[in-house]
Coordinates of C-alpha atoms in Angstrom, one line a residue:
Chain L
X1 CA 41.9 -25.0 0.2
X2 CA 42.0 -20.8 0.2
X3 CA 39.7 -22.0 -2.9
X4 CA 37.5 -23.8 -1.5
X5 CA 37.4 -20.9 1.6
X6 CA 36.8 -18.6 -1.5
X7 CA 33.9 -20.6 -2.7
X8 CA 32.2 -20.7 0.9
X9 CA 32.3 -16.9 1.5
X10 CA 30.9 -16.4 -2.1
X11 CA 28.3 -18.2 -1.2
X12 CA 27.7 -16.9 2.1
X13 CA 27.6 -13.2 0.8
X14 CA 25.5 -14.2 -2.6
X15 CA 23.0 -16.0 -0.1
X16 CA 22.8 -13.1 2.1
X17 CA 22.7 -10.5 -1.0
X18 CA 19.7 -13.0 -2.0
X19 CA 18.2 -12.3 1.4
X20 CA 17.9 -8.5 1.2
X21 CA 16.6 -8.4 -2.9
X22 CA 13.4 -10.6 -1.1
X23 CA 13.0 -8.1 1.5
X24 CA 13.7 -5.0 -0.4
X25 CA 10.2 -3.1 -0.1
X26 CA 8.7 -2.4 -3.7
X27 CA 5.4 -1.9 -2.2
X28 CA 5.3 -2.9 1.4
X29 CA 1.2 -3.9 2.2
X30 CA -0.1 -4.1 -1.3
X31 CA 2.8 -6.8 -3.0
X32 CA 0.1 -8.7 -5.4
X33 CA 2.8 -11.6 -6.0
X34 CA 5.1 -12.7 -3.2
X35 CA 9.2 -12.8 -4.4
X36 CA 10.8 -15.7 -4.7
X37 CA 12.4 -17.8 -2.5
X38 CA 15.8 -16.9 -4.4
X39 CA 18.1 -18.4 -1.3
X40 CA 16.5 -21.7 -1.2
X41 CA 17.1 -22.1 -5.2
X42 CA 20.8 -20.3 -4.6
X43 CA 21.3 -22.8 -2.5
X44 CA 20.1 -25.7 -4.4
X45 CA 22.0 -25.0 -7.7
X46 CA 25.1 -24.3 -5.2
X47 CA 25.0 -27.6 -3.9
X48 CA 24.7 -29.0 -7.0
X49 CA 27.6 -27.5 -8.8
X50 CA 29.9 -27.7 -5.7
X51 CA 29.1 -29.7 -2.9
X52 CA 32.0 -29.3 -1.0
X53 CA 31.9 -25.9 -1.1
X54 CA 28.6 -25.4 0.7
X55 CA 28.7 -26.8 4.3
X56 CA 25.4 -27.4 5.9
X57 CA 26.4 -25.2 8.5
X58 CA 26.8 -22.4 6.4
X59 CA 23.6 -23.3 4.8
X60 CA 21.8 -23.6 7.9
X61 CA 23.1 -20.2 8.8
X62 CA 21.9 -18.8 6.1
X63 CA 18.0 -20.3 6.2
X64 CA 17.6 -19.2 9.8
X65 CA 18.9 -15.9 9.1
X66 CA 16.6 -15.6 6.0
X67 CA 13.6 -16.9 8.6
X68 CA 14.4 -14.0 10.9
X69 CA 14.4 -11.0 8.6
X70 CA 12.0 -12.0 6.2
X71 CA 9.6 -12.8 9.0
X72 CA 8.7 -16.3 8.4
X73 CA 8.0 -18.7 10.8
X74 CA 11.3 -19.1 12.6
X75 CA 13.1 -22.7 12.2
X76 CA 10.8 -24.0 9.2
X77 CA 12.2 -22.4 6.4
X78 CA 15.8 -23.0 7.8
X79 CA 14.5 -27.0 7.9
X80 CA 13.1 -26.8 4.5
X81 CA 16.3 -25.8 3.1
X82 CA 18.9 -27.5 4.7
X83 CA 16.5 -31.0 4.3
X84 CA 15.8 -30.7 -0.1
X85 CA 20.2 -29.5 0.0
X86 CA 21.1 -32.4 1.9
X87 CA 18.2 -34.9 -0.7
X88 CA 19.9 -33.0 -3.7
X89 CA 23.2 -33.9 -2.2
X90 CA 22.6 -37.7 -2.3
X91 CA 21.7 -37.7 -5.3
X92 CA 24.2 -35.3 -6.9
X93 CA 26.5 -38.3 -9.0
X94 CA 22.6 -39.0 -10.6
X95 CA 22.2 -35.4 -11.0
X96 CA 25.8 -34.3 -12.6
X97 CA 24.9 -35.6 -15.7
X98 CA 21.5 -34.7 -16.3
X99 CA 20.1 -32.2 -18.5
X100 CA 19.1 -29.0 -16.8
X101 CA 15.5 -29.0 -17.8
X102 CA 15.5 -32.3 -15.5
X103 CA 17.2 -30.5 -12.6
X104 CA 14.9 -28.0 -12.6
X105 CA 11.9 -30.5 -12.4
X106 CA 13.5 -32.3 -9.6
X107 CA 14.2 -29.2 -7.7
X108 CA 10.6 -28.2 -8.5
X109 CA 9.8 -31.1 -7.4
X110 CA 11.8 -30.5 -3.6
X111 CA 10.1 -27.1 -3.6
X112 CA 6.5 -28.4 -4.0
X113 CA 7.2 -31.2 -1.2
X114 CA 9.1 -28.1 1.3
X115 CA 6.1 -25.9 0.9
X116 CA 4.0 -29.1 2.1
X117 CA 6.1 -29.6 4.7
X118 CA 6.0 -26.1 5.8
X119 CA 2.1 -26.0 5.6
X120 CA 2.1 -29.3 7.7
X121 CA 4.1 -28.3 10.5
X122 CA 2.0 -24.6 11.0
X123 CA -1.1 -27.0 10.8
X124 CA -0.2 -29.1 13.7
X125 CA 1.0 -26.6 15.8
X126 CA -2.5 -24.7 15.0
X127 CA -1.1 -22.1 13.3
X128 CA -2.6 -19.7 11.2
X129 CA -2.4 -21.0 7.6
X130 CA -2.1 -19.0 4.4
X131 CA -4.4 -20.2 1.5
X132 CA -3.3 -23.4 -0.7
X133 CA -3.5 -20.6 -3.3
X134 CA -0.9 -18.5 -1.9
X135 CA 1.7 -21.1 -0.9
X136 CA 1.3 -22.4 -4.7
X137 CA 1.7 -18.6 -6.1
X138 CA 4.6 -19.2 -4.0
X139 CA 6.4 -22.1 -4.8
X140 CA 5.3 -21.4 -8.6
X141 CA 7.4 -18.6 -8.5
X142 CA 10.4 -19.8 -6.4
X143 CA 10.4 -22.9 -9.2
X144 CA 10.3 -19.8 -12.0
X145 CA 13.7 -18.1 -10.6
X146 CA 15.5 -21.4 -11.1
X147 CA 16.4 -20.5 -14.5
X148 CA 17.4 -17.1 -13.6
X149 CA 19.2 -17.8 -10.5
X150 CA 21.3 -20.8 -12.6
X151 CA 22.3 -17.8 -15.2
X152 CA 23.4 -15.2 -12.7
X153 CA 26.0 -18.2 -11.0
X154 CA 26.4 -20.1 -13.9
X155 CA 27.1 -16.7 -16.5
X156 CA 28.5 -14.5 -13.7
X157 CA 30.1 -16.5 -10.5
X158 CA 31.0 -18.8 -13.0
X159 CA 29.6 -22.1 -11.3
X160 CA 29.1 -24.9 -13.4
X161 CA 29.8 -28.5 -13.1
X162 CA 33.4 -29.8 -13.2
X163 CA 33.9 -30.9 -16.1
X164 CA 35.4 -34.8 -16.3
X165 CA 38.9 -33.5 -17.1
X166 CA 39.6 -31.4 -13.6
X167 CA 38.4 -34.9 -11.0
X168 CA 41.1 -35.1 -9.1
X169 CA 41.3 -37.4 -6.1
X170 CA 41.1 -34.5 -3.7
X171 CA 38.3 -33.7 -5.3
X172 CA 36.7 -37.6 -5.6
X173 CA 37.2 -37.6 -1.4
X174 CA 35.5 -34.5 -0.7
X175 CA 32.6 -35.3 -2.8
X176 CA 32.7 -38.9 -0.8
Chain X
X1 CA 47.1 -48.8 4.4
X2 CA 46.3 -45.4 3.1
X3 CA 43.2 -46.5 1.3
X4 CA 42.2 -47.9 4.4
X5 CA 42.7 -44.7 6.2
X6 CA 40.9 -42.9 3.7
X7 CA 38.1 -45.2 3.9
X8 CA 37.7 -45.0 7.7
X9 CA 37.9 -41.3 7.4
X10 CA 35.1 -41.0 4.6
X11 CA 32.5 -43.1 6.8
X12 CA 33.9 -41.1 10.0
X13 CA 33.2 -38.3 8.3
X14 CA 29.7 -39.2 7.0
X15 CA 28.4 -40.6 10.3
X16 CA 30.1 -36.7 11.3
X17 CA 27.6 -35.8 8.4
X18 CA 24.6 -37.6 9.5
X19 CA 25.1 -36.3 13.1
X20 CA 25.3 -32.8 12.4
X21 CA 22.3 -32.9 10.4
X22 CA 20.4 -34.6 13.1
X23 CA 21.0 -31.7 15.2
X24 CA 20.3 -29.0 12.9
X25 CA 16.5 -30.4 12.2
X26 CA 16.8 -30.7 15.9
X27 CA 17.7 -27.2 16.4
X28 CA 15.2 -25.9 13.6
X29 CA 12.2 -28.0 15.2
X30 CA 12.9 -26.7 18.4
X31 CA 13.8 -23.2 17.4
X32 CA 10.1 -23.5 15.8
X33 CA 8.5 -25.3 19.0
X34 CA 10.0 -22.0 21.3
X35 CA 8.2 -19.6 18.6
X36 CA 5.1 -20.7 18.3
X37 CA 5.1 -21.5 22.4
X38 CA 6.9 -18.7 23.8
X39 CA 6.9 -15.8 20.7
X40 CA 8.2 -12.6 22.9
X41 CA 11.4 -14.6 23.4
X42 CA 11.9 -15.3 19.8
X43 CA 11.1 -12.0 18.7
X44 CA 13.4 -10.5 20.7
X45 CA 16.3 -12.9 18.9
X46 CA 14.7 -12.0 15.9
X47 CA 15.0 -8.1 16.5
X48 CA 18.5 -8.7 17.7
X49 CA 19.2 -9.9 14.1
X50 CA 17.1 -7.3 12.3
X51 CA 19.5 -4.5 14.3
X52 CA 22.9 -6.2 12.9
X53 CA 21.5 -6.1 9.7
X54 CA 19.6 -2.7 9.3
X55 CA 23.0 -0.9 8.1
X56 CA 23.1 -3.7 4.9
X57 CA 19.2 -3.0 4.1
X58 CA 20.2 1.0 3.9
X59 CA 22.5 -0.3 0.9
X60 CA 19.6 -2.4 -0.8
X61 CA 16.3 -0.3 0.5
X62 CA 17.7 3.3 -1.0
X63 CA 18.1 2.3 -4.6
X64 CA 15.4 0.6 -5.2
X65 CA 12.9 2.9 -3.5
X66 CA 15.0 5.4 -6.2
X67 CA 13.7 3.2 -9.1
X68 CA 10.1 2.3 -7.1
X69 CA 9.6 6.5 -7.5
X70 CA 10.9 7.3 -10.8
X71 CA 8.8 3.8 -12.2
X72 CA 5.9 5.7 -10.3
X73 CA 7.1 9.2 -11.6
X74 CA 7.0 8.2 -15.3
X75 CA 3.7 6.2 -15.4
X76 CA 2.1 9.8 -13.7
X77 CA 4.1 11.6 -16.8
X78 CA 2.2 9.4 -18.7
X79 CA -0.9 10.2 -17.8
X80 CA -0.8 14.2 -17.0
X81 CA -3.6 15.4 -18.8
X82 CA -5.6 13.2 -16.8
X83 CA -4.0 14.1 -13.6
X84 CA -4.5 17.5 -14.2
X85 CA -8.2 17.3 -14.6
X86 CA -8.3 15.3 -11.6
X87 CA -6.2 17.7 -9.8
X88 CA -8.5 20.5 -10.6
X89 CA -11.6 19.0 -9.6
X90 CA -10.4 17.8 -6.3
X91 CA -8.7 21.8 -5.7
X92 CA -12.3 22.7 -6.1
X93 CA -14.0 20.0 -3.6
X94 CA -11.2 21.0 -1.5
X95 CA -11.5 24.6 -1.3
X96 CA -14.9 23.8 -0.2
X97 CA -13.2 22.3 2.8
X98 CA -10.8 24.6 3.5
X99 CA -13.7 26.8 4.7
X100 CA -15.1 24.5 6.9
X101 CA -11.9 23.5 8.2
X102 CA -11.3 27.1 9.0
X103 CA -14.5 28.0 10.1
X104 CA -14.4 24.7 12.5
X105 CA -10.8 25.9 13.7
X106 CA -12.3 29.0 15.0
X107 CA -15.0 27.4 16.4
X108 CA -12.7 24.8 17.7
X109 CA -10.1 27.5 19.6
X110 CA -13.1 29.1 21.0
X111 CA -14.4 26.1 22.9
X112 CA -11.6 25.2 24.1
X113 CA -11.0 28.7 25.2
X114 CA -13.9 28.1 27.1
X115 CA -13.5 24.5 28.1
X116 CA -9.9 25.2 29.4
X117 CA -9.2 21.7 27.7
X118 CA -5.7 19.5 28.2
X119 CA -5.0 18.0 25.5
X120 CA -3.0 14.3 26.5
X121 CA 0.9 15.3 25.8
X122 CA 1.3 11.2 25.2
X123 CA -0.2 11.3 22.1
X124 CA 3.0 11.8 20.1
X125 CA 4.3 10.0 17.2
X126 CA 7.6 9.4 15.2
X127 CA 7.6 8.2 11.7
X128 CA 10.4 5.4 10.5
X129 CA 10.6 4.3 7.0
X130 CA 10.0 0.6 5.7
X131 CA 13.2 -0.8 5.4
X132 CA 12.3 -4.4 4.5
X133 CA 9.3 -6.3 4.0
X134 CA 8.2 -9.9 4.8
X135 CA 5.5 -10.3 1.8
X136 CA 5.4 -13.5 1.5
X137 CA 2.6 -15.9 2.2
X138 CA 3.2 -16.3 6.1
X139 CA 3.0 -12.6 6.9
X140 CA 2.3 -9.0 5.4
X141 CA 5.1 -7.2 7.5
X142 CA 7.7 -4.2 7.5
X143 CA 10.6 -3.5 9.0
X144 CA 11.0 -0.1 10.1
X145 CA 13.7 2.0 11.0
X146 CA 13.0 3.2 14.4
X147 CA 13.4 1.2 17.6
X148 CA 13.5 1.3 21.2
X149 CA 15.9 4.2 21.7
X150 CA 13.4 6.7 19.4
X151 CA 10.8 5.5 21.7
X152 CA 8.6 2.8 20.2
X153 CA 6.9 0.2 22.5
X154 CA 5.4 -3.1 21.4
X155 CA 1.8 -2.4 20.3
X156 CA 1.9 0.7 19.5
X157 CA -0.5 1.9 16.3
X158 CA 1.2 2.2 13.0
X159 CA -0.4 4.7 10.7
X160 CA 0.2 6.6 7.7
X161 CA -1.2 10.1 7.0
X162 CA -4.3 8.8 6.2
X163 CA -5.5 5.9 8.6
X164 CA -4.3 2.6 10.5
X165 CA -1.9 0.9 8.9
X166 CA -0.9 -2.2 11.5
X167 CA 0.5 -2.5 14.7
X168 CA 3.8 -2.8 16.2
X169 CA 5.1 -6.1 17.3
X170 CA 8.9 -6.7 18.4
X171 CA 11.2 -4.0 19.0
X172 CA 14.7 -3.8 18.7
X173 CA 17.1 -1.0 19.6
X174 CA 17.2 0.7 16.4
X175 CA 14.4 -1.4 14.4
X176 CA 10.7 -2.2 14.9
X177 CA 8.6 -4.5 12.8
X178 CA 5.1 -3.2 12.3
X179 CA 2.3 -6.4 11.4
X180 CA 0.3 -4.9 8.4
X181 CA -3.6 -5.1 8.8
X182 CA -3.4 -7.3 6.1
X183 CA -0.9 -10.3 7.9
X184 CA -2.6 -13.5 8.6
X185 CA -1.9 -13.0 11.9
X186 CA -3.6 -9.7 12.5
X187 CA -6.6 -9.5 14.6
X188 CA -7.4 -5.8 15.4
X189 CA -10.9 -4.9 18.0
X190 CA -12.6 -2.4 15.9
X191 CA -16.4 -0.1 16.1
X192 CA -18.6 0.4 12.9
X193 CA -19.7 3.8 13.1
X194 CA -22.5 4.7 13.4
X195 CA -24.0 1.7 14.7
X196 CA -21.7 1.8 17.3
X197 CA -21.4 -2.7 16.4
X198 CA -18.0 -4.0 18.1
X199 CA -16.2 -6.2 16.0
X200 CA -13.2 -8.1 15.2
X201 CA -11.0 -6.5 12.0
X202 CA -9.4 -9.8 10.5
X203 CA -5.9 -10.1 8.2
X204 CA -6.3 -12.6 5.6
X205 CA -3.1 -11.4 3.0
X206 CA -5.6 -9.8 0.7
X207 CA -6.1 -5.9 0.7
X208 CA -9.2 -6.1 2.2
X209 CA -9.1 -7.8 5.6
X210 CA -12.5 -9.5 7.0
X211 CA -14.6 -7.9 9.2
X212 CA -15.7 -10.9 11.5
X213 CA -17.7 -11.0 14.8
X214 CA -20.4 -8.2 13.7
X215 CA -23.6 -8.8 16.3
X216 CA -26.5 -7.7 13.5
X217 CA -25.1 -7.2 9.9
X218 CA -28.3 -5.5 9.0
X219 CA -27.4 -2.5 10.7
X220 CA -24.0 -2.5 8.6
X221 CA -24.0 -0.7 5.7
X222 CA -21.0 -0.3 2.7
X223 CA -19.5 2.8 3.7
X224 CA -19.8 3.0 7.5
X225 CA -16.6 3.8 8.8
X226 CA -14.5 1.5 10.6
X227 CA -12.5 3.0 13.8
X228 CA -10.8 1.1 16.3
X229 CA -12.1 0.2 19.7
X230 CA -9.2 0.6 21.7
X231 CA -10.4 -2.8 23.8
X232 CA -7.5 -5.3 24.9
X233 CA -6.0 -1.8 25.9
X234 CA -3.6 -2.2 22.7
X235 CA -4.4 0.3 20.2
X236 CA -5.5 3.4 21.1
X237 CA -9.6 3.9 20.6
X238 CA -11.0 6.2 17.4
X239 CA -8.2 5.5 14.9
X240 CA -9.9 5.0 11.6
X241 CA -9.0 1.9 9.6
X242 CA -11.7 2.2 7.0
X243 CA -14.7 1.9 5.4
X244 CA -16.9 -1.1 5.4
X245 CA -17.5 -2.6 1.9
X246 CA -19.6 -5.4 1.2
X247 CA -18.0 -8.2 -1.3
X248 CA -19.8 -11.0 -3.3
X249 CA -20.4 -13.5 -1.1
X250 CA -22.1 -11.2 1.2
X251 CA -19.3 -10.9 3.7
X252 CA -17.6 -7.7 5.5
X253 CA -14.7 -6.4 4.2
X254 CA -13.2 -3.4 5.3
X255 CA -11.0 -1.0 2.4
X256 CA -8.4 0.3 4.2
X257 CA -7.9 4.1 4.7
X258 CA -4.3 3.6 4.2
X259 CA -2.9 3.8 1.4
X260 CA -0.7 0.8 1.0
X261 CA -0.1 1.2 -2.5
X262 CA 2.2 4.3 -1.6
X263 CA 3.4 3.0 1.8
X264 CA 6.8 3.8 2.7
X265 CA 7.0 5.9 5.7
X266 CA 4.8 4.8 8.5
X267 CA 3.9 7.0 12.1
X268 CA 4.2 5.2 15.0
X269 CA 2.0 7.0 17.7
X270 CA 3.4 6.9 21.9
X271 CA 0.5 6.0 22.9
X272 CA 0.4 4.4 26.7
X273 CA -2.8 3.1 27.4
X274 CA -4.5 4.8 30.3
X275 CA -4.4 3.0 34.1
X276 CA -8.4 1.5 33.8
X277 CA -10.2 2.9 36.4
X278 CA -12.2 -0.7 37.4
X279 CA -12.7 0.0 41.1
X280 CA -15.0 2.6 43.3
X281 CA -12.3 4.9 44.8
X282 CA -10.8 4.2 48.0
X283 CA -12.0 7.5 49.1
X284 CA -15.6 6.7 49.8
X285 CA -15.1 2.7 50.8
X286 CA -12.8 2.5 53.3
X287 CA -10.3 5.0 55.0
X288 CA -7.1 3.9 53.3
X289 CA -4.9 7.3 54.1
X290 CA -5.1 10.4 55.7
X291 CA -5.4 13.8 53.8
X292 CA -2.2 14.8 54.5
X293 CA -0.9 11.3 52.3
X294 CA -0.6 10.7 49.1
X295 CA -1.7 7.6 47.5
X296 CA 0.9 4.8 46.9

């Protein structure tokens, strides 16, 4: 359980951390590529590795926070991540034993469909949209950190998949 | 009896699930709804939030503005010689103005002498660092470090050293965010000079923003500077944003004055607009008080 707890604040303070590299100002008014969405792939490898140990709550936390300081429209973003976390959930006993190139498209996949849904809802509350260009410069390089972002937890936080040996009931029900 | 148990606890919990997630989308959808109805209010959440966090982006904004300089240090190192040249030239185009400047400062302090001018004490400004940036593709925004308590209002111009670099919209006690020129959400009322054309300066997240609205574009030329109008009594009037450059498909662009490229510290002028005198004075009309009064 303190494990678990353990697991939750990691990812709490990694997805927060995540929050302030994207807002860090390299060159605030002249940024010629935006910065990944590193929090919504955080997020997505998280729940893949250990779904019990990232509660929607915390996840929703995280997205609206992310909205807020990174001035995005507020809500969407939060939507968009808690909605492809809780598809990637479903499908996580599919996923488990996948190779990662195969993730990574299906996450790619999520992404493409979240920026769509993003663009959608702006457009029908006549909001002002950025170019198809942009939001695909976007999500191109939010799919790019993948890789990068399954290194630093995988190498460094040490999150992989449990492997067969350590499924324990406890851990069958709160995968359930 | 206990698998049972378990069972009826696992679908418990994943109508719980299904619930929960019901309300969040509900929550994010409205959250979203209330924004793009009713933005002070949200902004005001979102400044809230961008207070509790400013200590955090001291930690993260220092650093890397250490490395942003010393990348910016070594690539000038690297081209010296260059610089030097450069340097030189300019000292000599600028000596040039040091003249004039002086000459005009005389001339200046002399008029005034005789004008007996005031100059308006509200025209102050404080300058805040950038402490985060929203640069993605739904805005072209900063964070800066100055809020409420140093004095910044909602609106008021953002510049650099050199020209107008956005506007400020949402204050918080301690942090402000200023909306770049560039945002897509920036829509600034500005003159071409000197044809003296109103027209509207539009963001569209590249570095040059539209210039839209122009009455006659014959009378524009690449090069005519771009100030603002002060109309909609939200910028100040005559703070230059530009110059007017014309790109391929014939359109308006404006290059900014500022210069983003080195943007970090950003002036925030007080600037309250003045009350708009839109009425003949009561004076001549009708007797509204006696000369002893005073008005209101």
């Amino acid at each position: 359980m303190t494990r678990r707890l353990t697991r939750i604040l990691m990812l709490a303070l990694t997805g927060f951390a995540s929050i302030l590299i994207v807002a860090v100002p390299v060159q605030p008014g002249a940024t010629q590529w935006p910065m990944p969405d590193l929090l919504l792939m955080l997020c997505c490898y998280w729940v893949l590795r250990r779904p019990d140990c990232a509660p929607i709550l915390v996840l929703f936390a995280l997205g609206l926070i992310a909205d807020m300081i990174l001035m995005r429209p507020i809500g969407i973003g939060a939507l968009t991540l808690v909605l492809i976390t809780e598809l990637l959930r479903a499908q996580i006993r599919t996923l488990r034993d996948t190779a990662f190139p195969l993730e990574w498209l299906t996450v790619a996949m999520l992404v493409g469909i979240g920026m769509l849904l993003q663009m959608a809802l702006l457009w029908i509350s006549l909001g002002t949209l950025p170019m198809p260009v942009e939001m695909a410069q976007y999500a191109g390089i939010t799919i790019l950190s993948y890789p990068a972002v399954a290194l630093f937890c995988g190498g460094i936080l040490g999150l992989r998949h449990r492997t067969s040996g350590k499924i324990s009931y406890s851990n069958y029900l709160g995968e359930g | 009896m206990a698998y049972t148990s378990g069972q009826d606890q696992n679908s418990l919990w994943r109508t719980t699930r299904q619930i929960l997630l019901g309300v969040i989308v509900l929550i994010c959808l409205a959250l979203f709804i209330l924004w793009r109805i009713d933005s002070p209010r949200v902004e005001r959440l979102q400044m809230a939030v961008a207070d509790a966090v400013l200590p955090s982006l001291e930690w993260t904004t220092r650093p890397a503005a250490k490395v942003t300089s010393m990348v910016q240090d070594f690539q000038s190192y690297v081209r010296v010689y260059e610089q030097n040249e450069e340097l030189r030239r300019e000292l000599q185009a600028m000596n040039g103005w040091h003249e004039a400047a002086l000459q005009l400062e005389q001339r200046n302090a002399r008029l005034r002498a005789l004008n007996n001018v005031q100059l308006s004490p509200q025209a102050t400004f404080i300058t805040g660092e950038i402490m985060a940036e929203g640069a993605g593709p739904f805005s072209r925004s900063g964070l800066l470090n100055v809020g409420s308590e140093n004095g910044v209002m909602d609106g008021s111009a953002a510049l650099d050293g050199l020209g107008l670099v956005g506007r400020i919209s949402g204050v918080g006690e301690e942090t402000s965010r200023v909306i770049f020129l560039t945002d897509i959400n920036s829509r600034v009322p500005v003159i071409l000079q000197p044809s003296g054309q109103r027209a509207i300066l539009i963001g569209d997240n590249t570095d040059a923003p539209l210039i839209d609205f122009v009455e006659d574009t014959e009378r524009v030329q690449a090069g005519d500077r771009v100030v603002t109008s002060g109309d909609g009594r939200v910028l100040p009037a005559d703070v230059l944003a530009g110059q007017v450059i014309v790109s391929a498909n014939g359109r308006l662009r404006l290059r900014l004055a500022a210069d983003y490229q080195q943007l970090r510290f950003v002036r925030v002028l007080n600037y309250r607009p003045r009350p708009a005198i839109d009425q003949p004075g009561g004076l001549i009309t009708d007797e509204q008080f006696f000369f002893g009064e005073e008005p209101e």
